[in-house]
């Protein structure tokens, strides 16, 4: 009998069913595309009530680990589902009042994004990133730069770096971070432009580009931190 089908004790039954099934996936007992036993079979083999099995399966379906195919049964999902990230989104949104933790998480994610870009990017992608950087420079260096245009060009530059990592899960997580910090980043761009620091704003992005172009891994975190700017009132902001 597979390890995950051995009887479990009664405490936190639903969570233990979830743990047993996910552990089976991690160990390879259950593989992507495999059909899991029916509710009745799982109930009998694990020694728990069917309603506990049903609830555990509902949770695993919701987060994108299992999928139910009508008239066929319940299967382990093939590949990554964006719904896997949804519970994390809610957790971050509910906890985002802790700005320091959000700041630290974003710095960690963006450092990882940069590292993947350096490791995986092609020469063609570097050329495309250079085009984004040139466009960003053109929007910043006009006599009266438009905040919305600069902010959009800034987002396009960072999105290109994320794409260069070729990792859909990290792209999704980074997109979440950029949504959560949207207003802060917008105000930072606006503050830099209105305070006459547009050259500094552009140069920070140019340094990021140069690190990727040179495939430089050393100092990635410092490079990310260097794009944090201090407004006059001392608030740390990120663009």
JSON list of C-alpha atoms in Angstrom, two decimals:
[
{"chain": "A", "resi": 1, "resn": "UNK", "atom": "CA", "xyz": [0.00, 0.00, 0.00]},
{"chain": "A", "resi": 2, "resn": "UNK", "atom": "CA", "xyz": [1.37, 3.46, -0.88]},
{"chain": "A", "resi": 3, "resn": "UNK", "atom": "CA", "xyz": [2.61, 5.45, 2.12]},
{"chain": "A", "resi": 4, "resn": "UNK", "atom": "CA", "xyz": [0.07, 8.23, 1.60]},
{"chain": "A", "resi": 5, "resn": "UNK", "atom": "CA", "xyz": [-2.86, 5.76, 1.94]},
{"chain": "A", "resi": 6, "resn": "UNK", "atom": "CA", "xyz": [-1.98, 4.57, 5.46]},
{"chain": "A", "resi": 7, "resn": "UNK", "atom": "CA", "xyz": [-4.51, 5.47, 8.16]},
{"chain": "A", "resi": 8, "resn": "UNK", "atom": "CA", "xyz": [-4.05, 8.83, 9.87]},
{"chain": "A", "resi": 9, "resn": "UNK", "atom": "CA", "xyz": [-5.07, 10.01, 13.33]},
{"chain": "A", "resi": 10, "resn": "UNK", "atom": "CA", "xyz": [-8.07, 12.21, 14.03]},
{"chain": "A", "resi": 11, "resn": "UNK", "atom": "CA", "xyz": [-6.45, 15.56, 14.87]},
{"chain": "A", "resi": 12, "resn": "UNK", "atom": "CA", "xyz": [-6.73, 18.22, 12.16]},
{"chain": "A", "resi": 13, "resn": "UNK", "atom": "CA", "xyz": [-8.06, 15.60, 9.78]},
{"chain": "A", "resi": 14, "resn": "UNK", "atom": "CA", "xyz": [-8.54, 17.83, 6.73]},
{"chain": "A", "resi": 15, "resn": "UNK", "atom": "CA", "xyz": [-5.04, 19.31, 7.03]},
{"chain": "A", "resi": 16, "resn": "UNK", "atom": "CA", "xyz": [-3.55, 15.86, 7.48]},
{"chain": "A", "resi": 17, "resn": "UNK", "atom": "CA", "xyz": [-5.29, 14.60, 4.34]},
{"chain": "A", "resi": 18, "resn": "UNK", "atom": "CA", "xyz": [-3.91, 17.60, 2.48]},
{"chain": "A", "resi": 19, "resn": "UNK", "atom": "CA", "xyz": [-0.44, 16.96, 3.88]},
{"chain": "A", "resi": 20, "resn": "UNK", "atom": "CA", "xyz": [-0.59, 13.27, 2.97]},
{"chain": "A", "resi": 21, "resn": "UNK", "atom": "CA", "xyz": [-1.61, 13.98, -0.65]},
{"chain": "A", "resi": 22, "resn": "UNK", "atom": "CA", "xyz": [0.87, 16.81, -1.18]},
{"chain": "A", "resi": 23, "resn": "UNK", "atom": "CA", "xyz": [3.67, 14.75, 0.30]},
{"chain": "A", "resi": 24, "resn": "UNK", "atom": "CA", "xyz": [2.80, 11.96, -2.12]},
{"chain": "A", "resi": 25, "resn": "UNK", "atom": "CA", "xyz": [3.18, 14.47, -4.97]},
{"chain": "A", "resi": 26, "resn": "UNK", "atom": "CA", "xyz": [6.50, 15.70, -3.65]},
{"chain": "A", "resi": 27, "resn": "UNK", "atom": "CA", "xyz": [7.85, 12.16, -3.26]},
{"chain": "A", "resi": 28, "resn": "UNK", "atom": "CA", "xyz": [6.65, 11.07, -6.69]},
{"chain": "A", "resi": 29, "resn": "UNK", "atom": "CA", "xyz": [4.05, 8.55, -5.50]},
{"chain": "A", "resi": 30, "resn": "UNK", "atom": "CA", "xyz": [1.55, 10.79, -7.24]},
{"chain": "A", "resi": 31, "resn": "UNK", "atom": "CA", "xyz": [2.74, 12.40, -10.48]},
{"chain": "A", "resi": 32, "resn": "UNK", "atom": "CA", "xyz": [1.27, 15.13, -12.69]},
{"chain": "A", "resi": 33, "resn": "UNK", "atom": "CA", "xyz": [-1.64, 13.65, -14.60]},
{"chain": "A", "resi": 34, "resn": "UNK", "atom": "CA", "xyz": [-2.22, 10.79, -12.13]},
{"chain": "A", "resi": 35, "resn": "UNK", "atom": "CA", "xyz": [-5.77, 10.03, -11.08]},
{"chain": "A", "resi": 36, "resn": "UNK", "atom": "CA", "xyz": [-6.21, 9.92, -7.32]},
{"chain": "A", "resi": 37, "resn": "UNK", "atom": "CA", "xyz": [-8.54, 7.41, -5.60]},
{"chain": "A", "resi": 38, "resn": "UNK", "atom": "CA", "xyz": [-12.23, 8.30, -5.23]},
{"chain": "A", "resi": 39, "resn": "UNK", "atom": "CA", "xyz": [-13.57, 9.96, -2.10]},
{"chain": "A", "resi": 40, "resn": "UNK", "atom": "CA", "xyz": [-14.94, 6.64, -0.93]},
{"chain": "A", "resi": 41, "resn": "UNK", "atom": "CA", "xyz": [-11.67, 4.84, -1.55]},
{"chain": "A", "resi": 42, "resn": "UNK", "atom": "CA", "xyz": [-9.64, 7.54, 0.21]},
{"chain": "A", "resi": 43, "resn": "UNK", "atom": "CA", "xyz": [-12.08, 7.53, 3.11]},
{"chain": "A", "resi": 44, "resn": "UNK", "atom": "CA", "xyz": [-11.75, 3.77, 3.58]},
{"chain": "A", "resi": 45, "resn": "UNK", "atom": "CA", "xyz": [-7.98, 3.61, 3.08]},
{"chain": "A", "resi": 46, "resn": "UNK", "atom": "CA", "xyz": [-7.13, 6.63, 5.26]},
{"chain": "A", "resi": 47, "resn": "UNK", "atom": "CA", "xyz": [-9.75, 5.84, 7.89]},
{"chain": "A", "resi": 48, "resn": "UNK", "atom": "CA", "xyz": [-11.41, 9.26, 7.88]},
{"chain": "A", "resi": 49, "resn": "UNK", "atom": "CA", "xyz": [-14.88, 10.55, 7.03]},
{"chain": "A", "resi": 50, "resn": "UNK", "atom": "CA", "xyz": [-15.78, 11.29, 3.43]},
{"chain": "A", "resi": 51, "resn": "UNK", "atom": "CA", "xyz": [-16.65, 14.90, 4.27]},
{"chain": "A", "resi": 52, "resn": "UNK", "atom": "CA", "xyz": [-13.05, 15.44, 5.45]},
{"chain": "A", "resi": 53, "resn": "UNK", "atom": "CA", "xyz": [-11.76, 13.93, 2.19]},
{"chain": "A", "resi": 54, "resn": "UNK", "atom": "CA", "xyz": [-14.14, 16.11, 0.20]},
{"chain": "A", "resi": 55, "resn": "UNK", "atom": "CA", "xyz": [-13.03, 19.27, 2.00]},
{"chain": "A", "resi": 56, "resn": "UNK", "atom": "CA", "xyz": [-9.34, 18.48, 1.53]},
{"chain": "A", "resi": 57, "resn": "UNK", "atom": "CA", "xyz": [-9.86, 17.87, -2.18]},
{"chain": "A", "resi": 58, "resn": "UNK", "atom": "CA", "xyz": [-11.84, 21.12, -2.53]},
{"chain": "A", "resi": 59, "resn": "UNK", "atom": "CA", "xyz": [-8.94, 23.03, -1.01]},
{"chain": "A", "resi": 60, "resn": "UNK", "atom": "CA", "xyz": [-6.36, 21.35, -3.26]},
{"chain": "A", "resi": 61, "resn": "UNK", "atom": "CA", "xyz": [-8.53, 22.03, -6.31]},
{"chain": "A", "resi": 62, "resn": "UNK", "atom": "CA", "xyz": [-8.92, 25.67, -5.30]},
{"chain": "A", "resi": 63, "resn": "UNK", "atom": "CA", "xyz": [-5.19, 26.27, -5.02]},
{"chain": "A", "resi": 64, "resn": "UNK", "atom": "CA", "xyz": [-4.55, 24.53, -8.33]},
{"chain": "A", "resi": 65, "resn": "UNK", "atom": "CA", "xyz": [-2.90, 21.28, -7.18]},
{"chain": "A", "resi": 66, "resn": "UNK", "atom": "CA", "xyz": [-5.75, 18.96, -8.20]},
{"chain": "A", "resi": 67, "resn": "UNK", "atom": "CA", "xyz": [-8.31, 19.24, -10.95]},
{"chain": "A", "resi": 68, "resn": "UNK", "atom": "CA", "xyz": [-11.70, 17.54, -11.28]},
{"chain": "A", "resi": 69, "resn": "UNK", "atom": "CA", "xyz": [-12.64, 16.22, -14.70]},
{"chain": "A", "resi": 70, "resn": "UNK", "atom": "CA", "xyz": [-16.34, 15.61, -14.95]},
{"chain": "A", "resi": 71, "resn": "UNK", "atom": "CA", "xyz": [-17.22, 11.92, -15.33]},
{"chain": "A", "resi": 72, "resn": "UNK", "atom": "CA", "xyz": [-13.52, 10.99, -15.17]},
{"chain": "A", "resi": 73, "resn": "UNK", "atom": "CA", "xyz": [-12.38, 11.73, -11.63]},
{"chain": "A", "resi": 74, "resn": "UNK", "atom": "CA", "xyz": [-9.83, 13.89, -9.79]},
{"chain": "A", "resi": 75, "resn": "UNK", "atom": "CA", "xyz": [-6.31, 14.26, -11.15]},
{"chain": "A", "resi": 76, "resn": "UNK", "atom": "CA", "xyz": [-3.00, 15.81, -10.15]},
{"chain": "A", "resi": 77, "resn": "UNK", "atom": "CA", "xyz": [-2.58, 18.96, -12.23]},
{"chain": "A", "resi": 78, "resn": "UNK", "atom": "CA", "xyz": [-0.09, 19.05, -15.07]},
{"chain": "A", "resi": 79, "resn": "UNK", "atom": "CA", "xyz": [2.20, 22.05, -14.75]},
{"chain": "A", "resi": 80, "resn": "UNK", "atom": "CA", "xyz": [1.87, 25.35, -12.93]},
{"chain": "A", "resi": 81, "resn": "UNK", "atom": "CA", "xyz": [-1.50, 26.94, -12.23]},
{"chain": "A", "resi": 82, "resn": "UNK", "atom": "CA", "xyz": [-1.73, 30.64, -11.42]},
{"chain": "A", "resi": 83, "resn": "UNK", "atom": "CA", "xyz": [-4.29, 29.81, -8.74]},
{"chain": "A", "resi": 84, "resn": "UNK", "atom": "CA", "xyz": [-1.44, 28.30, -6.73]},
{"chain": "A", "resi": 85, "resn": "UNK", "atom": "CA", "xyz": [-0.39, 31.85, -5.97]},
{"chain": "A", "resi": 86, "resn": "UNK", "atom": "CA", "xyz": [-3.84, 33.16, -4.94]},
{"chain": "A", "resi": 87, "resn": "UNK", "atom": "CA", "xyz": [-3.63, 32.31, -1.21]},
{"chain": "A", "resi": 88, "resn": "UNK", "atom": "CA", "xyz": [-0.25, 34.04, -1.04]},
{"chain": "A", "resi": 89, "resn": "UNK", "atom": "CA", "xyz": [-1.75, 37.12, -2.71]},
{"chain": "A", "resi": 90, "resn": "UNK", "atom": "CA", "xyz": [-4.43, 37.35, -0.05]},
{"chain": "A", "resi": 91, "resn": "UNK", "atom": "CA", "xyz": [-1.90, 36.86, 2.73]},
{"chain": "A", "resi": 92, "resn": "UNK", "atom": "CA", "xyz": [0.33, 39.65, 1.42]},
{"chain": "A", "resi": 93, "resn": "UNK", "atom": "CA", "xyz": [-2.61, 42.02, 0.89]},
{"chain": "A", "resi": 94, "resn": "UNK", "atom": "CA", "xyz": [-3.88, 41.43, 4.43]},
{"chain": "A", "resi": 95, "resn": "UNK", "atom": "CA", "xyz": [-0.40, 41.89, 5.89]},
{"chain": "A", "resi": 96, "resn": "UNK", "atom": "CA", "xyz": [0.90, 44.70, 3.71]},
{"chain": "A", "resi": 97, "resn": "UNK", "atom": "CA", "xyz": [0.52, 47.24, 6.50]},
{"chain": "A", "resi": 98, "resn": "UNK", "atom": "CA", "xyz": [3.96, 45.98, 7.57]},
{"chain": "A", "resi": 99, "resn": "UNK", "atom": "CA", "xyz": [5.87, 48.09, 5.06]},
{"chain": "A", "resi": 100, "resn": "UNK", "atom": "CA", "xyz": [9.29, 46.90, 6.18]},
{"chain": "A", "resi": 101, "resn": "UNK", "atom": "CA", "xyz": [8.43, 43.24, 5.55]},
{"chain": "A", "resi": 102, "resn": "UNK", "atom": "CA", "xyz": [6.97, 44.12, 2.16]},
{"chain": "A", "resi": 103, "resn": "UNK", "atom": "CA", "xyz": [10.10, 46.12, 1.35]},
{"chain": "A", "resi": 104, "resn": "UNK", "atom": "CA", "xyz": [12.33, 43.19, 2.30]},
{"chain": "A", "resi": 105, "resn": "UNK", "atom": "CA", "xyz": [10.25, 40.68, 0.36]},
{"chain": "A", "resi": 106, "resn": "UNK", "atom": "CA", "xyz": [10.31, 42.83, -2.75]},
{"chain": "A", "resi": 107, "resn": "UNK", "atom": "CA", "xyz": [14.06, 43.34, -2.57]},
{"chain": "A", "resi": 108, "resn": "UNK", "atom": "CA", "xyz": [14.53, 39.59, -2.25]},
{"chain": "A", "resi": 109, "resn": "UNK", "atom": "CA", "xyz": [12.21, 38.81, -5.17]},
{"chain": "A", "resi": 110, "resn": "UNK", "atom": "CA", "xyz": [13.75, 41.42, -7.46]},
{"chain": "A", "resi": 111, "resn": "UNK", "atom": "CA", "xyz": [17.26, 40.26, -6.65]},
{"chain": "A", "resi": 112, "resn": "UNK", "atom": "CA", "xyz": [16.21, 36.76, -7.68]},
{"chain": "A", "resi": 113, "resn": "UNK", "atom": "CA", "xyz": [14.59, 38.11, -10.84]},
{"chain": "A", "resi": 114, "resn": "UNK", "atom": "CA", "xyz": [17.81, 39.91, -11.73]},
{"chain": "A", "resi": 115, "resn": "UNK", "atom": "CA", "xyz": [19.89, 36.77, -11.11]},
{"chain": "A", "resi": 116, "resn": "UNK", "atom": "CA", "xyz": [17.69, 34.67, -13.38]},
{"chain": "A", "resi": 117, "resn": "UNK", "atom": "CA", "xyz": [17.83, 37.34, -16.08]},
{"chain": "A", "resi": 118, "resn": "UNK", "atom": "CA", "xyz": [21.64, 37.36, -15.92]},
{"chain": "A", "resi": 119, "resn": "UNK", "atom": "CA", "xyz": [21.80, 33.56, -16.08]},
{"chain": "A", "resi": 120, "resn": "UNK", "atom": "CA", "xyz": [19.19, 32.90, -18.76]},
{"chain": "A", "resi": 121, "resn": "UNK", "atom": "CA", "xyz": [18.88, 35.91, -21.05]},
{"chain": "A", "resi": 122, "resn": "UNK", "atom": "CA", "xyz": [19.75, 35.72, -24.73]},
{"chain": "A", "resi": 123, "resn": "UNK", "atom": "CA", "xyz": [21.61, 38.34, -26.74]},
{"chain": "A", "resi": 124, "resn": "UNK", "atom": "CA", "xyz": [18.34, 39.15, -28.48]},
{"chain": "A", "resi": 125, "resn": "UNK", "atom": "CA", "xyz": [16.64, 39.78, -25.14]},
{"chain": "A", "resi": 126, "resn": "UNK", "atom": "CA", "xyz": [19.49, 42.05, -24.04]},
{"chain": "A", "resi": 127, "resn": "UNK", "atom": "CA", "xyz": [19.02, 44.03, -27.23]},
{"chain": "A", "resi": 128, "resn": "UNK", "atom": "CA", "xyz": [15.29, 44.29, -26.51]},
{"chain": "A", "resi": 129, "resn": "UNK", "atom": "CA", "xyz": [16.00, 45.45, -22.97]},
{"chain": "A", "resi": 130, "resn": "UNK", "atom": "CA", "xyz": [18.32, 48.12, -24.37]},
{"chain": "A", "resi": 131, "resn": "UNK", "atom": "CA", "xyz": [15.46, 49.37, -26.52]},
{"chain": "A", "resi": 132, "resn": "UNK", "atom": "CA", "xyz": [13.28, 49.61, -23.42]},
{"chain": "A", "resi": 133, "resn": "UNK", "atom": "CA", "xyz": [16.04, 51.51, -21.65]},
{"chain": "A", "resi": 134, "resn": "UNK", "atom": "CA", "xyz": [16.43, 53.94, -24.56]},
{"chain": "A", "resi": 135, "resn": "UNK", "atom": "CA", "xyz": [12.67, 54.51, -24.55]},
{"chain": "A", "resi": 136, "resn": "UNK", "atom": "CA", "xyz": [12.78, 55.12, -20.80]},
{"chain": "A", "resi": 137, "resn": "UNK", "atom": "CA", "xyz": [15.58, 57.65, -21.28]},
{"chain": "A", "resi": 138, "resn": "UNK", "atom": "CA", "xyz": [13.64, 59.45, -23.98]},
{"chain": "A", "resi": 139, "resn": "UNK", "atom": "CA", "xyz": [10.57, 59.79, -21.75]},
{"chain": "A", "resi": 140, "resn": "UNK", "atom": "CA", "xyz": [12.63, 60.97, -18.77]},
{"chain": "A", "resi": 141, "resn": "UNK", "atom": "CA", "xyz": [14.98, 63.42, -20.44]},
{"chain": "A", "resi": 142, "resn": "UNK", "atom": "CA", "xyz": [12.45, 65.70, -22.13]},
{"chain": "A", "resi": 143, "resn": "UNK", "atom": "CA", "xyz": [12.12, 69.22, -20.75]},
{"chain": "A", "resi": 144, "resn": "UNK", "atom": "CA", "xyz": [8.84, 68.48, -18.99]},
{"chain": "A", "resi": 145, "resn": "UNK", "atom": "CA", "xyz": [8.56, 64.72, -18.55]},
{"chain": "A", "resi": 146, "resn": "UNK", "atom": "CA", "xyz": [5.10, 63.23, -18.22]},
{"chain": "A", "resi": 147, "resn": "UNK", "atom": "CA", "xyz": [4.83, 61.19, -15.02]},
{"chain": "A", "resi": 148, "resn": "UNK", "atom": "CA", "xyz": [2.44, 58.63, -16.49]},
{"chain": "A", "resi": 149, "resn": "UNK", "atom": "CA", "xyz": [4.62, 58.09, -19.57]},
{"chain": "A", "resi": 150, "resn": "UNK", "atom": "CA", "xyz": [7.76, 57.65, -17.46]},
{"chain": "A", "resi": 151, "resn": "UNK", "atom": "CA", "xyz": [6.00, 55.28, -15.08]},
{"chain": "A", "resi": 152, "resn": "UNK", "atom": "CA", "xyz": [4.73, 53.17, -17.98]},
{"chain": "A", "resi": 153, "resn": "UNK", "atom": "CA", "xyz": [8.21, 53.04, -19.54]},
{"chain": "A", "resi": 154, "resn": "UNK", "atom": "CA", "xyz": [9.66, 52.09, -16.16]},
{"chain": "A", "resi": 155, "resn": "UNK", "atom": "CA", "xyz": [7.20, 49.21, -15.86]},
{"chain": "A", "resi": 156, "resn": "UNK", "atom": "CA", "xyz": [8.01, 48.01, -19.38]},
{"chain": "A", "resi": 157, "resn": "UNK", "atom": "CA", "xyz": [11.72, 47.99, -18.51]},
{"chain": "A", "resi": 158, "resn": "UNK", "atom": "CA", "xyz": [11.20, 45.91, -15.36]},
{"chain": "A", "resi": 159, "resn": "UNK", "atom": "CA", "xyz": [8.70, 43.59, -17.05]},
{"chain": "A", "resi": 160, "resn": "UNK", "atom": "CA", "xyz": [11.30, 42.84, -19.73]},
{"chain": "A", "resi": 161, "resn": "UNK", "atom": "CA", "xyz": [13.82, 41.85, -17.04]},
{"chain": "A", "resi": 162, "resn": "UNK", "atom": "CA", "xyz": [11.28, 39.53, -15.45]},
{"chain": "A", "resi": 163, "resn": "UNK", "atom": "CA", "xyz": [10.53, 37.88, -18.80]},
{"chain": "A", "resi": 164, "resn": "UNK", "atom": "CA", "xyz": [14.25, 37.26, -19.33]},
{"chain": "A", "resi": 165, "resn": "UNK", "atom": "CA", "xyz": [14.21, 34.86, -16.37]},
{"chain": "A", "resi": 166, "resn": "UNK", "atom": "CA", "xyz": [11.87, 32.44, -18.17]},
{"chain": "A", "resi": 167, "resn": "UNK", "atom": "CA", "xyz": [10.15, 31.34, -14.96]},
{"chain": "A", "resi": 168, "resn": "UNK", "atom": "CA", "xyz": [6.36, 31.68, -14.91]},
{"chain": "A", "resi": 169, "resn": "UNK", "atom": "CA", "xyz": [6.03, 31.28, -11.14]},
{"chain": "A", "resi": 170, "resn": "UNK", "atom": "CA", "xyz": [8.57, 34.00, -10.37]},
{"chain": "A", "resi": 171, "resn": "UNK", "atom": "CA", "xyz": [7.01, 36.25, -13.03]},
{"chain": "A", "resi": 172, "resn": "UNK", "atom": "CA", "xyz": [3.66, 35.88, -11.30]},
{"chain": "A", "resi": 173, "resn": "UNK", "atom": "CA", "xyz": [5.09, 36.57, -7.84]},
{"chain": "A", "resi": 174, "resn": "UNK", "atom": "CA", "xyz": [6.98, 39.62, -9.09]},
{"chain": "A", "resi": 175, "resn": "UNK", "atom": "CA", "xyz": [3.84, 40.90, -10.80]},
{"chain": "A", "resi": 176, "resn": "UNK", "atom": "CA", "xyz": [2.03, 40.64, -7.47]},
{"chain": "A", "resi": 177, "resn": "UNK", "atom": "CA", "xyz": [4.75, 42.65, -5.76]},
{"chain": "A", "resi": 178, "resn": "UNK", "atom": "CA", "xyz": [4.53, 45.37, -8.39]},
{"chain": "A", "resi": 179, "resn": "UNK", "atom": "CA", "xyz": [0.75, 45.56, -7.98]},
{"chain": "A", "resi": 180, "resn": "UNK", "atom": "CA", "xyz": [1.07, 45.85, -4.21]},
{"chain": "A", "resi": 181, "resn": "UNK", "atom": "CA", "xyz": [3.64, 48.64, -4.52]},
{"chain": "A", "resi": 182, "resn": "UNK", "atom": "CA", "xyz": [1.97, 50.45, -7.44]},
{"chain": "A", "resi": 183, "resn": "UNK", "atom": "CA", "xyz": [1.06, 53.67, -5.64]},
{"chain": "A", "resi": 184, "resn": "UNK", "atom": "CA", "xyz": [4.39, 53.84, -3.82]},
{"chain": "A", "resi": 185, "resn": "UNK", "atom": "CA", "xyz": [6.34, 53.39, -7.05]},
{"chain": "A", "resi": 186, "resn": "UNK", "atom": "CA", "xyz": [4.20, 55.95, -8.86]},
{"chain": "A", "resi": 187, "resn": "UNK", "atom": "CA", "xyz": [4.73, 58.55, -6.15]},
{"chain": "A", "resi": 188, "resn": "UNK", "atom": "CA", "xyz": [8.46, 57.82, -6.22]},
{"chain": "A", "resi": 189, "resn": "UNK", "atom": "CA", "xyz": [8.68, 58.46, -9.98]},
{"chain": "A", "resi": 190, "resn": "UNK", "atom": "CA", "xyz": [6.63, 61.61, -9.57]},
{"chain": "A", "resi": 191, "resn": "UNK", "atom": "CA", "xyz": [8.81, 62.82, -6.68]},
{"chain": "A", "resi": 192, "resn": "UNK", "atom": "CA", "xyz": [12.05, 62.19, -8.56]},
{"chain": "A", "resi": 193, "resn": "UNK", "atom": "CA", "xyz": [10.84, 64.10, -11.61]},
{"chain": "A", "resi": 194, "resn": "UNK", "atom": "CA", "xyz": [9.37, 67.01, -9.68]},
{"chain": "A", "resi": 195, "resn": "UNK", "atom": "CA", "xyz": [12.50, 67.38, -7.54]},
{"chain": "A", "resi": 196, "resn": "UNK", "atom": "CA", "xyz": [14.75, 67.64, -10.59]},
{"chain": "A", "resi": 197, "resn": "UNK", "atom": "CA", "xyz": [16.39, 64.24, -10.09]},
{"chain": "A", "resi": 198, "resn": "UNK", "atom": "CA", "xyz": [15.48, 62.73, -13.45]},
{"chain": "A", "resi": 199, "resn": "UNK", "atom": "CA", "xyz": [19.13, 62.02, -14.32]},
{"chain": "A", "resi": 200, "resn": "UNK", "atom": "CA", "xyz": [19.50, 60.01, -11.11]},
{"chain": "A", "resi": 201, "resn": "UNK", "atom": "CA", "xyz": [16.31, 58.14, -11.93]},
{"chain": "A", "resi": 202, "resn": "UNK", "atom": "CA", "xyz": [17.57, 57.16, -15.36]},
{"chain": "A", "resi": 203, "resn": "UNK", "atom": "CA", "xyz": [21.12, 56.33, -14.25]},
{"chain": "A", "resi": 204, "resn": "UNK", "atom": "CA", "xyz": [19.85, 53.83, -11.68]},
{"chain": "A", "resi": 205, "resn": "UNK", "atom": "CA", "xyz": [18.10, 51.93, -14.46]},
{"chain": "A", "resi": 206, "resn": "UNK", "atom": "CA", "xyz": [21.10, 52.15, -16.75]},
{"chain": "A", "resi": 207, "resn": "UNK", "atom": "CA", "xyz": [23.26, 50.50, -14.06]},
{"chain": "A", "resi": 208, "resn": "UNK", "atom": "CA", "xyz": [20.76, 47.66, -13.84]},
{"chain": "A", "resi": 209, "resn": "UNK", "atom": "CA", "xyz": [20.91, 47.24, -17.62]},
{"chain": "A", "resi": 210, "resn": "UNK", "atom": "CA", "xyz": [24.70, 47.21, -17.64]},
{"chain": "A", "resi": 211, "resn": "UNK", "atom": "CA", "xyz": [24.83, 44.47, -15.01]},
{"chain": "A", "resi": 212, "resn": "UNK", "atom": "CA", "xyz": [22.56, 42.29, -17.12]},
{"chain": "A", "resi": 213, "resn": "UNK", "atom": "CA", "xyz": [24.41, 43.11, -20.34]},
{"chain": "A", "resi": 214, "resn": "UNK", "atom": "CA", "xyz": [27.70, 42.14, -18.68]},
{"chain": "A", "resi": 215, "resn": "UNK", "atom": "CA", "xyz": [26.09, 39.10, -17.05]},
{"chain": "A", "resi": 216, "resn": "UNK", "atom": "CA", "xyz": [27.39, 40.31, -13.72]},
{"chain": "A", "resi": 217, "resn": "UNK", "atom": "CA", "xyz": [26.12, 38.40, -10.69]},
{"chain": "A", "resi": 218, "resn": "UNK", "atom": "CA", "xyz": [28.18, 40.15, -8.04]},
{"chain": "A", "resi": 219, "resn": "UNK", "atom": "CA", "xyz": [26.43, 43.06, -6.41]},
{"chain": "A", "resi": 220, "resn": "UNK", "atom": "CA", "xyz": [22.93, 42.25, -7.68]},
{"chain": "A", "resi": 221, "resn": "UNK", "atom": "CA", "xyz": [21.31, 42.97, -4.34]},
{"chain": "A", "resi": 222, "resn": "UNK", "atom": "CA", "xyz": [23.16, 46.27, -4.03]},
{"chain": "A", "resi": 223, "resn": "UNK", "atom": "CA", "xyz": [22.02, 47.15, -7.53]},
{"chain": "A", "resi": 224, "resn": "UNK", "atom": "CA", "xyz": [18.42, 46.53, -6.56]},
{"chain": "A", "resi": 225, "resn": "UNK", "atom": "CA", "xyz": [18.82, 48.55, -3.37]},
{"chain": "A", "resi": 226, "resn": "UNK", "atom": "CA", "xyz": [20.38, 51.39, -5.37]},
{"chain": "A", "resi": 227, "resn": "UNK", "atom": "CA", "xyz": [17.05, 51.93, -7.11]},
{"chain": "A", "resi": 228, "resn": "UNK", "atom": "CA", "xyz": [15.43, 52.80, -3.76]},
{"chain": "A", "resi": 229, "resn": "UNK", "atom": "CA", "xyz": [15.11, 56.56, -3.42]},
{"chain": "A", "resi": 230, "resn": "UNK", "atom": "CA", "xyz": [14.63, 58.81, -0.41]},
{"chain": "A", "resi": 231, "resn": "UNK", "atom": "CA", "xyz": [12.08, 61.57, -0.64]},
{"chain": "A", "resi": 232, "resn": "UNK", "atom": "CA", "xyz": [12.53, 64.74, 1.35]},
{"chain": "A", "resi": 233, "resn": "UNK", "atom": "CA", "xyz": [10.41, 63.41, 4.21]},
{"chain": "A", "resi": 234, "resn": "UNK", "atom": "CA", "xyz": [12.63, 60.34, 4.47]},
{"chain": "A", "resi": 235, "resn": "UNK", "atom": "CA", "xyz": [10.22, 57.70, 3.19]},
{"chain": "A", "resi": 236, "resn": "UNK", "atom": "CA", "xyz": [11.87, 54.81, 1.35]},
{"chain": "A", "resi": 237, "resn": "UNK", "atom": "CA", "xyz": [10.35, 54.34, -2.07]},
{"chain": "A", "resi": 238, "resn": "UNK", "atom": "CA", "xyz": [11.02, 52.01, -4.97]},
{"chain": "A", "resi": 239, "resn": "UNK", "atom": "CA", "xyz": [10.70, 52.41, -8.72]}
]
